[in-house]
Short mmCIF file of C-alpha atoms and ligand atoms in Angstrom, two decimals:
data_model
loop_
_atom_site.label_atom_id
_atom_site.label_comp_id
_atom_site.label_asym_id
_atom_site.label_seq_id
_atom_site.Cartn_x
_atom_site.Cartn_y
_atom_site.Cartn_z
CA UNK A 1 2.05 5.85 12.45
CA UNK A 2 1.18 2.37 13.70
CA UNK A 3 -0.04 -0.30 11.26
CA UNK A 4 -1.58 -3.59 12.43
CA UNK A 5 -1.91 -6.13 9.64
CA UNK A 6 -4.24 -9.10 10.06
CA UNK A 7 -3.73 -12.09 7.76
CA UNK A 8 -3.84 -15.88 7.53
CA UNK A 9 -0.41 -15.82 5.85
CA UNK A 10 1.52 -12.95 7.45
CA UNK A 11 4.87 -14.46 6.38
CA UNK A 12 3.91 -13.64 2.80
CA UNK A 13 4.47 -9.97 3.64
CA UNK A 14 7.51 -9.92 5.90
CA UNK A 15 10.28 -9.27 3.40
CA UNK A 16 8.88 -6.08 1.81
CA UNK A 17 8.72 -4.54 5.29
CA UNK A 18 12.23 -5.73 6.16
CA UNK A 19 14.08 -3.89 3.37
CA UNK A 20 14.71 -0.46 1.96
CA UNK A 21 12.48 2.50 2.84
CA UNK A 22 9.85 0.55 4.81
CA UNK A 23 12.62 -0.89 7.00
CA UNK A 24 14.29 2.49 7.45
CA UNK A 25 10.99 4.08 8.51
CA UNK A 26 10.56 1.44 11.21
CA UNK A 27 14.20 1.59 12.35
CA UNK A 28 13.84 5.37 12.71
CA UNK A 29 10.76 4.89 14.91
CA UNK A 30 8.53 6.80 12.49
CA UNK A 31 6.32 3.80 11.72
CA UNK A 32 5.63 0.55 13.55
CA UNK A 33 4.21 -2.47 11.77
CA UNK A 34 2.67 -5.42 13.61
CA UNK A 35 1.56 -8.65 11.97
CA UNK A 36 -1.26 -10.72 13.45
CA UNK A 37 -1.86 -14.29 12.35
CA UNK A 38 -5.60 -14.90 12.24
CA UNK A 39 -5.04 -18.52 13.25
CA UNK A 40 -3.88 -17.32 16.67
CA UNK A 41 -7.46 -16.09 17.21
CA UNK A 42 -9.21 -19.25 16.08
CA UNK A 43 -11.84 -20.58 18.47
CA UNK A 44 -11.19 -24.25 17.81
CA UNK A 45 -8.41 -26.81 18.20
CA UNK A 46 -7.85 -27.10 14.46
CA UNK A 47 -7.01 -23.41 14.28
CA UNK A 48 -9.75 -23.15 11.69
CA UNK A 49 -10.33 -19.64 10.33
CA UNK A 50 -12.41 -20.35 7.23
CA UNK A 51 -15.53 -22.31 6.37
CA UNK A 52 -17.85 -23.16 3.50
CA UNK A 53 -20.10 -20.38 2.21
CA UNK A 54 -23.76 -20.50 3.24
CA UNK A 55 -25.86 -21.19 0.18
CA UNK A 56 -23.09 -23.22 -1.41
CA UNK A 57 -20.60 -22.36 -4.11
CA UNK A 58 -16.87 -22.58 -4.65
CA UNK A 59 -14.20 -21.41 -2.23
CA UNK A 60 -13.94 -20.76 1.46
CA UNK A 61 -14.89 -17.70 3.49
CA UNK A 62 -12.95 -16.24 6.40
CA UNK A 63 -15.08 -16.55 9.55
CA UNK A 64 -16.16 -13.57 11.60
CA UNK A 65 -15.14 -14.87 15.04
CA UNK A 66 -11.32 -14.87 14.75
CA UNK A 67 -11.40 -11.49 13.00
CA UNK A 68 -13.72 -10.06 15.66
CA UNK A 69 -11.41 -11.33 18.42
CA UNK A 70 -8.29 -9.92 16.82
CA UNK A 71 -9.83 -6.50 16.09
CA UNK A 72 -11.39 -6.34 19.57
CA UNK A 73 -8.01 -7.04 21.17
CA UNK A 74 -6.35 -4.31 19.13
CA UNK A 75 -9.13 -1.79 19.80
CA UNK A 76 -8.95 -2.49 23.53
CA UNK A 77 -5.33 -1.30 23.49
CA UNK A 78 -5.74 1.92 21.47
CA UNK A 79 -8.07 3.86 19.21
CA UNK A 80 -7.91 3.24 15.48
CA UNK A 81 -8.51 5.84 12.76
CA UNK A 82 -9.29 3.26 10.08
CA UNK A 83 -9.96 -0.44 9.58
CA UNK A 84 -9.02 -1.10 5.99
CA UNK A 85 -10.13 -4.26 4.18
CA UNK A 86 -8.04 -5.24 1.16
CA UNK A 87 -10.40 -6.53 -1.53
CA UNK A 88 -10.60 -6.48 -5.34
CA UNK A 89 -14.08 -4.93 -5.08
CA UNK A 90 -12.81 -1.97 -3.02
CA UNK A 91 -11.99 1.58 -4.11
CA UNK A 92 -8.95 1.55 -6.37
CA UNK A 93 -5.90 2.99 -4.59
CA UNK A 94 -4.49 6.22 -5.97
CA UNK A 95 -2.04 8.86 -4.77
CA UNK A 96 -4.81 11.03 -3.30
CA UNK A 97 -5.97 8.16 -1.07
CA UNK A 98 -2.38 7.40 -0.07
CA UNK A 99 -1.82 11.06 0.87
CA UNK A 100 -4.93 11.12 3.08
CA UNK A 101 -4.29 7.77 4.77
CA UNK A 102 -0.64 8.65 5.47
CA UNK A 103 -1.88 11.31 7.91
CA UNK A 104 -3.57 8.75 10.19
CA UNK A 105 -2.03 7.56 13.47
CA UNK A 106 -3.28 3.98 14.01
CA UNK A 107 -4.66 1.79 11.24
CA UNK A 108 -5.70 -1.83 10.92
CA UNK A 109 -5.24 -3.53 7.55
CA UNK A 110 -7.26 -6.71 7.12
CA UNK A 111 -6.20 -9.03 4.31
CA UNK A 112 -8.85 -11.11 2.61
CA UNK A 113 -8.01 -14.60 1.43
CA UNK A 114 -9.87 -17.38 -0.37
CA UNK A 115 -13.29 -15.97 -1.35
CA UNK A 116 -13.00 -13.13 1.15
CA UNK A 117 -14.44 -12.44 4.58
CA UNK A 118 -17.93 -12.94 5.99
CA UNK A 119 -19.91 -9.86 4.92
CA UNK A 120 -20.70 -9.07 8.57
CA UNK A 121 -17.01 -8.24 9.14
CA UNK A 122 -17.27 -5.59 6.44
CA UNK A 123 -20.57 -4.27 7.79
CA UNK A 124 -19.46 -4.13 11.42
CA UNK A 125 -15.78 -3.20 11.51
CA UNK A 126 -14.42 -2.04 8.17
CA UNK A 127 -14.19 1.71 7.49
CA UNK A 128 -12.33 1.61 4.14
CA UNK A 129 -12.30 -1.02 1.38
CA UNK A 130 -9.31 -0.80 -0.93
CA UNK A 131 -8.24 -2.58 -4.13
CA UNK A 132 -4.90 -2.01 -5.88
CA UNK A 133 -6.27 -2.49 -9.39
CA UNK A 134 -8.62 -4.36 -11.66
CA UNK A 135 -7.11 -7.83 -11.54
CA UNK A 136 -7.41 -10.62 -8.99
CA UNK A 137 -4.67 -11.60 -6.54
CA UNK A 138 -4.72 -14.79 -4.46
CA UNK A 139 -5.11 -12.74 -1.30
CA UNK A 140 -4.95 -9.23 0.08
CA UNK A 141 -1.40 -9.62 1.46
CA UNK A 142 0.60 -8.34 -1.50
CA UNK A 143 -1.95 -5.56 -1.95
CA UNK A 144 -1.54 -4.65 1.74
CA UNK A 145 2.23 -4.44 1.25
CA UNK A 146 1.67 -2.14 -1.74
CA UNK A 147 -0.74 0.05 0.23
CA UNK A 148 1.61 0.28 3.22
CA UNK A 149 4.59 1.16 1.02
CA UNK A 150 2.58 3.97 -0.58
CA UNK A 151 1.65 5.35 2.88
CA UNK A 152 4.92 4.84 4.73
CA UNK A 153 7.03 6.76 2.20
CA UNK A 154 4.73 9.75 2.76
CA UNK A 155 5.14 9.85 6.55
CA UNK A 156 7.17 13.00 7.35
CA UNK A 157 10.84 12.22 7.89
CA UNK A 158 10.78 8.84 6.15
CA UNK A 159 12.34 10.06 2.92
CA UNK A 160 15.74 11.65 3.46
CA UNK A 161 15.19 14.39 0.94
CA UNK A 162 11.86 15.90 1.96
CA UNK A 163 11.13 17.11 -1.54
CA UNK A 164 11.61 13.65 -2.98
CA UNK A 165 8.03 12.42 -2.47
CA UNK A 166 6.72 15.70 -3.85
CA UNK A 167 8.41 15.11 -7.19
CA UNK A 168 7.09 11.55 -7.56
CA UNK A 169 4.90 10.65 -10.47
CA UNK A 170 1.21 11.44 -9.70
CA UNK A 171 2.00 13.78 -6.80
CA UNK A 172 1.20 16.81 -9.00
CA UNK A 173 -1.18 14.84 -11.22
CA UNK A 174 1.53 14.25 -13.83
CA UNK A 175 4.02 11.47 -14.51
CA UNK A 176 7.59 12.23 -13.47
CA UNK A 177 9.98 13.49 -16.20
CA UNK A 178 12.91 11.39 -17.48
CA UNK A 179 16.02 11.25 -15.27
CA UNK A 180 19.67 10.70 -16.18
CA UNK A 181 22.92 10.17 -14.32
CA UNK A 182 26.59 9.83 -15.26
CA UNK A 183 28.11 9.33 -17.75
CA UNK A 184 26.85 12.27 -19.86
CA UNK A 185 27.74 10.31 -22.99
CA UNK A 186 27.34 6.53 -23.01
CA UNK A 187 28.53 5.03 -26.29
CA UNK A 188 27.24 8.07 -28.15
CA UNK A 189 23.90 8.21 -26.28
CA UNK A 190 23.91 11.69 -24.78
CA UNK A 191 22.11 13.26 -21.85
CA UNK A 192 19.98 16.28 -22.91
CA UNK A 193 22.27 19.36 -22.89
CA UNK A 194 19.94 21.39 -20.66
CA UNK A 195 20.54 19.01 -17.73
CA UNK A 196 24.30 19.63 -17.79
CA UNK A 197 23.92 23.39 -18.41
CA UNK A 198 23.78 24.36 -14.72
CA UNK A 199 20.83 26.66 -15.55
CA UNK A 200 18.29 25.67 -12.85
CA UNK A 201 15.27 27.63 -14.21
CA UNK A 202 15.86 26.10 -17.64
CA UNK A 203 16.16 22.63 -16.08
CA UNK A 204 12.88 23.14 -14.19
CA UNK A 205 11.12 24.34 -17.36
CA UNK A 206 12.45 21.33 -19.28
CA UNK A 207 11.25 18.94 -16.56
CA UNK A 208 7.75 20.45 -16.56
CA UNK A 209 7.58 20.22 -20.35
CA UNK A 210 8.79 16.60 -20.37
CA UNK A 211 6.41 15.60 -17.54
CA UNK A 212 3.50 16.99 -19.55
CA UNK A 213 4.73 15.33 -22.76
CA UNK A 214 5.18 11.96 -21.04
CA UNK A 215 1.74 12.19 -19.42
CA UNK A 216 0.11 13.08 -22.77
CA UNK A 217 1.82 10.11 -24.45
CA UNK A 218 1.45 7.44 -21.76
CA UNK A 219 -1.49 8.49 -19.57
CA UNK A 220 -3.72 11.05 -21.32
CA UNK A 221 -6.50 10.00 -18.91
CA UNK A 222 -4.62 11.84 -16.13
CA UNK A 223 -4.90 15.23 -17.87
CL1 6GU B 1 -6.80 -5.75 -2.29
N1 6GU B 1 -7.06 -8.26 -3.03
C1 6GU B 1 -7.11 -9.24 -3.94
N2 6GU B 1 -7.31 -10.49 -3.56
N3 6GU B 1 -6.97 -9.02 -5.25
C2 6GU B 1 -6.75 -7.76 -5.62
C3 6GU B 1 -6.69 -6.70 -4.72
C4 6GU B 1 -6.86 -6.99 -3.40
N4 6GU B 1 -6.48 -5.57 -5.41
C5 6GU B 1 -6.42 -5.93 -6.68
N5 6GU B 1 -6.59 -7.24 -6.82
#
């Protein structure tokens, strides 16, 4: 999978991609991530990428020209399966969307900033509009990092233990059950006996029961 991320502040995103699983996926050659600074595509000497909104009002709007140039350059080099625009008025990301998008080969992720992008960008180039929840961030960058993390960990081979992503919360529509590790008794706080019993079918049954219980308690809307 190749991900091209377009932003006015690409440095805002570098560290999440340079650590842990997202780093490992890139080091293993399973995913490549490329940042593009919109200012490099500005048409004028001031490297301007935003301007006042027509009709007036607060905030600035990202101009179409630099975005058009950047996307055109990328599309000239390869075909893209999706051009995703990160925006609080997009479809709210969930595990089902992450699963589907993780199967794509080349994607562009465009980060909004300020008041967003000129509507013509959305009309002409964008295939998917994604939000990460009902609250407002200063820009799409952190949301793009969240989206990419959710996709990258699903790319085959990225997680060492192939079953690991399958047992994540949400993957079967339920929250994940509680987990414990050593010691079995910490200052009198004991691990449930079933987990140390060595009885795998009983452990599995317990995990299913606990996943259901936890989902009922914390997220009944998922059931
Ligand atoms: Cl994708 N962008 C911004 N600016 N705010 C958000 C968001 C995206 N998702 C939730 N809030």
